[in-house]
Amino acid sequence: MTQKALTQSVTLNNGISMPIFGLGVWKTKSGKECIDAVLAALEVGYRHIDTAKIYGNEEDVGKAIRESGIPRNEIFITTKLWNADQGKDKTRKALEGSLKSLGVDYVDLYLIHFPVASKRMDSWKELEKAYHDKLSRSIGVSNYTIRHLHELLQESQITPAVNQVEFHPFLNQKDLLETCIKNKIQLEAYSPLAHGQKTDDPQIVSMARKYGKTSAQILIRWSIEQNIVVIPKSVKKERILENSQVFDFKISDEDMKVLSALDENFRTCWDPTDVD
Ligand SMILES: NC(=O)c1ccc[n+]([C@@H]2O[C@H](COP(=O)([O-])OP(=O)(O)OC[C@H]3O[C@@H](n4cnc5c(N)ncnc54)[C@H](OP(=O)(O)O)[C@@H]3O)[C@@H](O)[C@H]2O)c1
């Protein structure tokens, strides 16, 4: 089934457009599983893929994009600098390696995957150079807390375009979102389905029933209602389609408040709070 490209976007602080919705491919196996997932997503209208060197599937993402026949410049590709590659000497090489694996001349967004203490500022300076050299159309960070953002804002030439963090109603990081908005940093929600662990939550199930939608669609729409970029992962064709069908309904202000109150500091991924 083919549907129109999902074109709702946000504008990043450097003026470039980023689709508000995309496919995440963490834990998507390299080879057929990843190629099929990306092809299925592109076929139903996704135009944004989130990968990382550490996911081990950049090559497959690149292959699927080429196989789709969709022009490269119509697809927003994000990849990330892994921890072991951080620092002055290794960062540029890692980015060049990612470009080679993906088979592209540039990515749309390059992120520091995690705020590694003592290395992250040197890494950021290399990202700034890579941005000037047009190897990435935008640069940003991931797993940065408010403190890490303030440090970066003080010491950097370029304000990060994006902060990609775990974000869903059960980990509703309101203060971090406010800090990002205030500083024109786009928040991007990873693990928006709480890594699949909250689709059976009774309150989400009851909200889904009310809107005639699925739990996953409610969780994804909750981010979109707040202008937050969101990148659910699935390897199943029917779920890839289901997760994209979130642009034909709205969650009322009242129900947004109910969902936002579900916060219980529930993390499914790493916690950067105590990183120096
Ligand atoms: N920057 C970072 O440090 C970081 C960390 C984590 C994630 N991410 C990014 O964010 C993306 C999404 O996060 P995530 O992969 O952790 O988790 P997620 O998207 O919250 O959830 C994925 C899980 O939910 C299942 N699922 C997908 N659609 C579903 C549906 N409609 N109904 C029920 N279950 C469904 C998937 O299983 P199936 O595949 O079997 O459908 C998978 O087990 C990642 O792929 C990655 O790109 C970034």
Coordinates of C-alpha atoms and ligand atoms in Angstrom, one line a residue:
M1 CA 0.0 0.0 0.0
T2 CA 1.4 3.4 -1.0
Q3 CA 0.3 6.6 0.7
K4 CA 1.3 10.2 0.1
A5 CA 4.7 11.3 1.5
L6 CA 4.3 12.3 5.1
T7 CA 5.3 15.9 4.7
Q8 CA 4.7 17.6 8.1
S9 CA 8.0 19.2 9.1
V10 CA 9.6 21.4 11.6
T11 CA 12.1 24.1 10.7
L12 CA 15.5 23.8 12.5
N13 CA 17.4 26.8 13.9
N14 CA 19.5 27.0 10.7
G15 CA 16.5 27.1 8.5
I16 CA 16.4 23.5 7.2
S17 CA 13.3 21.5 7.2
M18 CA 13.1 18.2 9.2
P19 CA 10.2 15.8 8.8
I20 CA 8.4 15.6 12.2
F21 CA 8.1 11.9 11.9
G22 CA 10.6 9.2 10.9
L23 CA 11.7 5.5 11.3
G24 CA 14.2 4.5 13.9
V25 CA 16.3 1.5 13.2
W26 CA 18.0 0.7 16.5
K27 CA 17.9 -3.1 17.0
T28 CA 16.8 -3.6 13.4
K29 CA 19.1 -6.4 12.2
S30 CA 21.6 -5.6 9.4
G31 CA 20.7 -7.1 6.1
K32 CA 17.3 -8.1 4.9
E33 CA 15.5 -7.0 8.0
C34 CA 16.8 -3.5 7.9
I35 CA 16.5 -3.1 4.1
D36 CA 12.9 -4.4 4.1
A37 CA 11.9 -2.1 7.0
V38 CA 13.3 1.0 5.4
L39 CA 11.8 0.1 2.0
A40 CA 8.4 -0.5 3.7
A41 CA 8.6 2.9 5.5
L42 CA 9.6 4.8 2.3
E43 CA 6.8 3.1 0.4
V44 CA 4.1 4.3 2.9
G45 CA 5.5 7.8 2.9
Y46 CA 8.2 8.1 5.5
R47 CA 11.0 10.5 4.4
H48 CA 13.1 10.4 7.5
I49 CA 15.4 7.6 8.8
D50 CA 17.3 7.6 12.1
T51 CA 20.3 5.4 12.3
A52 CA 23.7 5.4 14.1
K53 CA 27.1 3.9 13.5
I54 CA 26.6 1.7 16.6
Y55 CA 23.4 0.2 15.2
G56 CA 25.5 -1.5 12.5
N57 CA 23.0 -0.9 9.8
E58 CA 24.1 2.3 8.0
E59 CA 25.0 0.3 4.9
D60 CA 21.5 -1.3 4.8
V61 CA 19.8 2.1 5.2
G62 CA 21.8 3.4 2.3
K63 CA 21.0 0.4 0.1
A64 CA 17.3 0.6 0.8
I65 CA 17.3 4.4 0.0
R66 CA 19.0 3.7 -3.3
E67 CA 16.7 0.8 -4.0
S68 CA 13.6 2.9 -3.3
G69 CA 14.4 5.2 -6.3
I70 CA 13.4 8.2 -4.2
P71 CA 15.9 11.0 -4.8
R72 CA 18.4 11.3 -2.0
N73 CA 17.5 15.0 -1.3
E74 CA 13.9 14.0 -0.5
I75 CA 15.0 11.8 2.4
F76 CA 16.2 13.2 5.8
I77 CA 19.0 10.9 7.1
T78 CA 20.3 11.2 10.7
T79 CA 23.3 9.3 12.0
K80 CA 25.4 9.6 15.1
L81 CA 28.9 9.8 16.5
W82 CA 29.6 6.8 18.7
N83 CA 31.2 7.2 22.1
A84 CA 34.5 5.4 21.2
D85 CA 34.9 7.8 18.3
Q86 CA 34.6 11.0 20.3
G87 CA 37.4 13.5 20.6
K88 CA 39.4 15.8 18.4
D89 CA 41.3 13.0 16.5
K90 CA 38.5 10.5 15.8
T91 CA 35.3 12.4 15.2
R92 CA 35.9 13.5 11.6
K93 CA 37.0 10.0 10.6
A94 CA 33.9 8.5 12.1
L95 CA 31.6 10.8 10.2
E96 CA 33.5 10.1 7.0
G97 CA 33.1 6.4 7.7
S98 CA 29.4 6.8 8.3
L99 CA 29.0 8.7 5.0
K100 CA 30.8 5.9 3.2
S101 CA 28.7 3.2 4.8
L102 CA 25.5 5.0 3.9
G103 CA 26.8 5.7 0.4
V104 CA 26.0 9.4 0.6
D105 CA 28.0 12.7 0.3
Y106 CA 26.2 14.3 3.3
V107 CA 23.8 13.5 6.1
D108 CA 21.0 15.8 7.1
L109 CA 21.7 15.6 10.8
Y110 CA 24.8 14.4 12.6
L111 CA 24.4 13.9 16.4
I112 CA 26.8 13.3 19.3
H113 CA 25.2 10.1 20.5
F114 CA 26.0 10.6 24.2
P115 CA 27.6 13.4 26.3
V116 CA 30.8 11.6 27.0
A117 CA 32.6 13.5 29.8
S118 CA 35.9 15.2 28.9
K119 CA 35.4 14.5 25.1
R120 CA 32.1 16.0 24.1
M121 CA 33.4 19.6 23.6
D122 CA 36.2 18.5 21.4
S123 CA 33.8 16.4 19.5
W124 CA 31.4 19.3 19.1
K125 CA 34.1 21.5 17.6
E126 CA 34.7 18.8 15.0
L127 CA 31.0 18.7 14.2
E128 CA 31.1 22.5 13.7
K129 CA 33.9 22.1 11.2
A130 CA 32.1 19.2 9.4
Y131 CA 29.0 21.4 9.2
H132 CA 31.0 24.2 7.6
D133 CA 32.4 21.7 5.2
K134 CA 28.8 20.6 4.3
L135 CA 29.2 17.0 5.4
S136 CA 26.1 17.4 7.4
R137 CA 23.3 19.9 6.8
S138 CA 22.7 20.3 10.5
I139 CA 24.4 19.1 13.7
G140 CA 23.0 18.3 17.1
V141 CA 23.3 16.2 20.3
S142 CA 21.6 13.3 21.9
N143 CA 21.0 12.4 25.5
Y144 CA 22.0 15.9 26.7
T145 CA 20.5 17.0 30.0
I146 CA 19.9 20.7 30.7
R147 CA 23.3 21.0 32.3
H148 CA 25.1 19.5 29.2
L149 CA 23.1 21.9 27.0
H150 CA 24.1 24.9 29.0
E151 CA 27.7 23.9 28.9
L152 CA 27.5 23.5 25.2
L153 CA 25.7 26.8 24.6
Q154 CA 28.4 28.6 26.5
E155 CA 31.3 27.1 24.7
S156 CA 30.1 26.6 21.1
Q157 CA 29.9 28.7 18.0
I158 CA 26.9 26.9 16.6
T159 CA 23.8 26.2 18.7
P160 CA 22.8 22.5 18.2
A161 CA 19.8 22.1 15.9
V162 CA 18.4 19.1 17.8
N163 CA 18.6 17.3 21.1
Q164 CA 17.4 13.7 20.7
V165 CA 16.3 12.2 24.0
E166 CA 14.0 9.6 25.4
F167 CA 10.6 11.2 25.6
H168 CA 7.1 9.8 26.0
P169 CA 4.2 10.4 28.5
F170 CA 5.9 8.1 31.1
L171 CA 9.2 10.1 30.8
N172 CA 7.8 13.6 30.3
Q173 CA 10.9 15.7 30.6
K174 CA 9.1 19.1 30.7
D175 CA 12.0 21.2 32.0
L176 CA 14.3 19.8 29.3
L177 CA 11.7 20.6 26.6
E178 CA 11.3 24.1 27.9
T179 CA 15.1 24.7 27.9
C180 CA 15.2 23.4 24.3
I181 CA 12.4 25.7 23.2
K182 CA 13.9 28.7 24.9
N183 CA 17.2 28.1 23.1
K184 CA 15.7 27.2 19.7
I185 CA 16.9 23.6 19.9
Q186 CA 14.4 21.1 18.4
L187 CA 13.6 18.3 20.8
E188 CA 13.4 14.8 19.2
A189 CA 11.7 11.9 21.0
Y190 CA 13.4 8.6 20.9
S191 CA 11.8 5.4 22.2
P192 CA 8.4 7.1 21.8
L193 CA 6.6 3.8 22.5
A194 CA 8.8 3.4 25.6
H195 CA 10.6 0.7 23.7
G196 CA 7.2 -1.2 23.3
Q197 CA 6.7 -1.5 27.0
K198 CA 3.7 0.9 27.4
T199 CA 1.4 0.0 24.6
D200 CA -0.6 -2.2 27.0
D201 CA -0.8 0.5 29.7
P202 CA -4.6 0.6 30.7
Q203 CA -4.7 4.4 30.4
I204 CA -3.2 4.5 27.0
V205 CA -5.4 1.6 25.9
S206 CA -8.5 3.5 27.1
M207 CA -7.4 6.7 25.4
A208 CA -6.8 4.7 22.2
R209 CA -10.3 3.3 22.4
K210 CA -11.7 6.8 22.8
Y211 CA -10.1 8.1 19.6
G212 CA -10.5 4.9 17.6
K213 CA -6.7 4.6 17.3
T214 CA -4.1 2.2 18.6
S215 CA -1.9 2.7 21.7
A216 CA 1.1 3.3 19.5
Q217 CA -0.7 6.0 17.5
I218 CA -1.7 7.8 20.8
L219 CA 1.9 7.7 22.1
I220 CA 3.3 9.0 18.8
R221 CA 0.6 11.7 18.4
W222 CA 1.3 13.0 21.9
S223 CA 4.8 14.1 20.7
I224 CA 3.5 15.5 17.4
E225 CA 0.9 17.6 19.3
Q226 CA 3.8 19.3 21.0
N227 CA 5.8 19.9 17.8
I228 CA 8.3 17.2 18.9
V229 CA 10.0 15.2 16.2
V230 CA 9.3 11.5 16.8
I231 CA 11.0 8.3 15.4
P232 CA 9.2 5.0 16.4
K233 CA 11.0 1.8 15.4
S234 CA 9.4 -1.3 13.9
V235 CA 10.5 -4.1 11.6
K236 CA 6.9 -5.1 10.9
K237 CA 5.3 -3.7 7.7
E238 CA 1.8 -3.4 9.3
R239 CA 3.2 -1.6 12.3
I240 CA 5.3 0.7 10.1
L241 CA 2.1 1.7 8.4
E242 CA 0.1 1.9 11.7
N243 CA 2.7 4.2 13.3
S244 CA 2.6 6.6 10.4
Q245 CA -1.2 7.0 10.5
V246 CA -1.1 9.8 13.1
F247 CA -1.9 12.8 10.9
D248 CA -5.6 12.3 10.6
F249 CA -6.7 13.1 14.2
K250 CA -5.9 15.4 17.1
I251 CA -5.7 14.8 20.8
S252 CA -7.8 17.4 22.7
D253 CA -6.0 19.8 25.1
E254 CA -7.8 18.1 28.0
D255 CA -6.6 14.6 27.0
M256 CA -3.1 15.9 26.3
K257 CA -3.0 17.0 30.0
V258 CA -4.2 13.5 31.1
L259 CA -1.4 11.9 29.0
S260 CA 1.2 14.3 30.2
A261 CA 0.4 13.6 33.8
L262 CA 1.4 9.9 33.3
D263 CA 5.0 10.8 33.9
E264 CA 6.7 8.4 36.3
N265 CA 10.3 9.0 35.3
F266 CA 10.2 5.6 33.5
R267 CA 13.3 5.2 31.4
T268 CA 13.9 2.3 28.9
C269 CA 17.3 3.5 27.8
W270 CA 20.4 5.0 29.3
D271 CA 20.2 7.7 31.9
P272 CA 22.6 10.6 31.3
T273 CA 21.6 12.5 34.5
D274 CA 24.8 11.7 36.4
V275 CA 27.3 12.1 33.5
D276 CA 29.8 14.7 34.6
Ligands
LIG1 N1 20.0 8.5 20.6 C1 19.8 7.5 21.4 O1 20.5 7.3 22.4 C2 18.7 6.5 21.1 C3 18.3 5.6 22.1 C4 17.2 4.8 21.8 C5 16.5 4.9 20.6 N2 16.9 5.8 19.6 C6 16.2 6.0 18.3 O2 14.8 6.0 18.5 C7 14.2 4.9 17.8 C8 13.0 4.4 18.5 O3 13.2 4.0 19.8 P1 13.3 2.5 20.2 O4 13.6 1.6 19.1 O5 14.1 2.4 21.5 O6 11.8 2.2 20.7 P2 10.3 2.5 20.3 O7 10.2 3.0 19.0 O8 9.7 3.2 21.5 O9 9.7 1.0 20.4 C9 10.1 0.0 19.5 C10 9.5 -1.3 20.0 O10 8.1 -1.2 19.9 C11 7.6 -2.3 19.0 N3 6.5 -1.6 18.2 C12 6.7 -0.8 17.1 N4 5.5 -0.4 16.7 C13 4.5 -0.9 17.5 C14 3.1 -0.9 17.5 N5 2.5 -0.2 16.6 N6 2.5 -1.6 18.4 C15 3.2 -2.3 19.4 N7 4.5 -2.4 19.4 C16 5.2 -1.7 18.5 C17 8.8 -2.7 18.2 O11 8.7 -4.1 17.8 P3 8.7 -4.5 16.3 O12 10.0 -4.0 15.7 O13 8.8 -6.0 16.4 O14 7.5 -4.0 15.7 C18 9.9 -2.5 19.2 O15 10.0 -3.6 20.1 C19 15.4 3.9 17.7 O16 15.1 2.9 16.7 C20 16.5 4.8 17.4 O17 16.5 5.2 16.0 C21 18.0 6.7 19.9

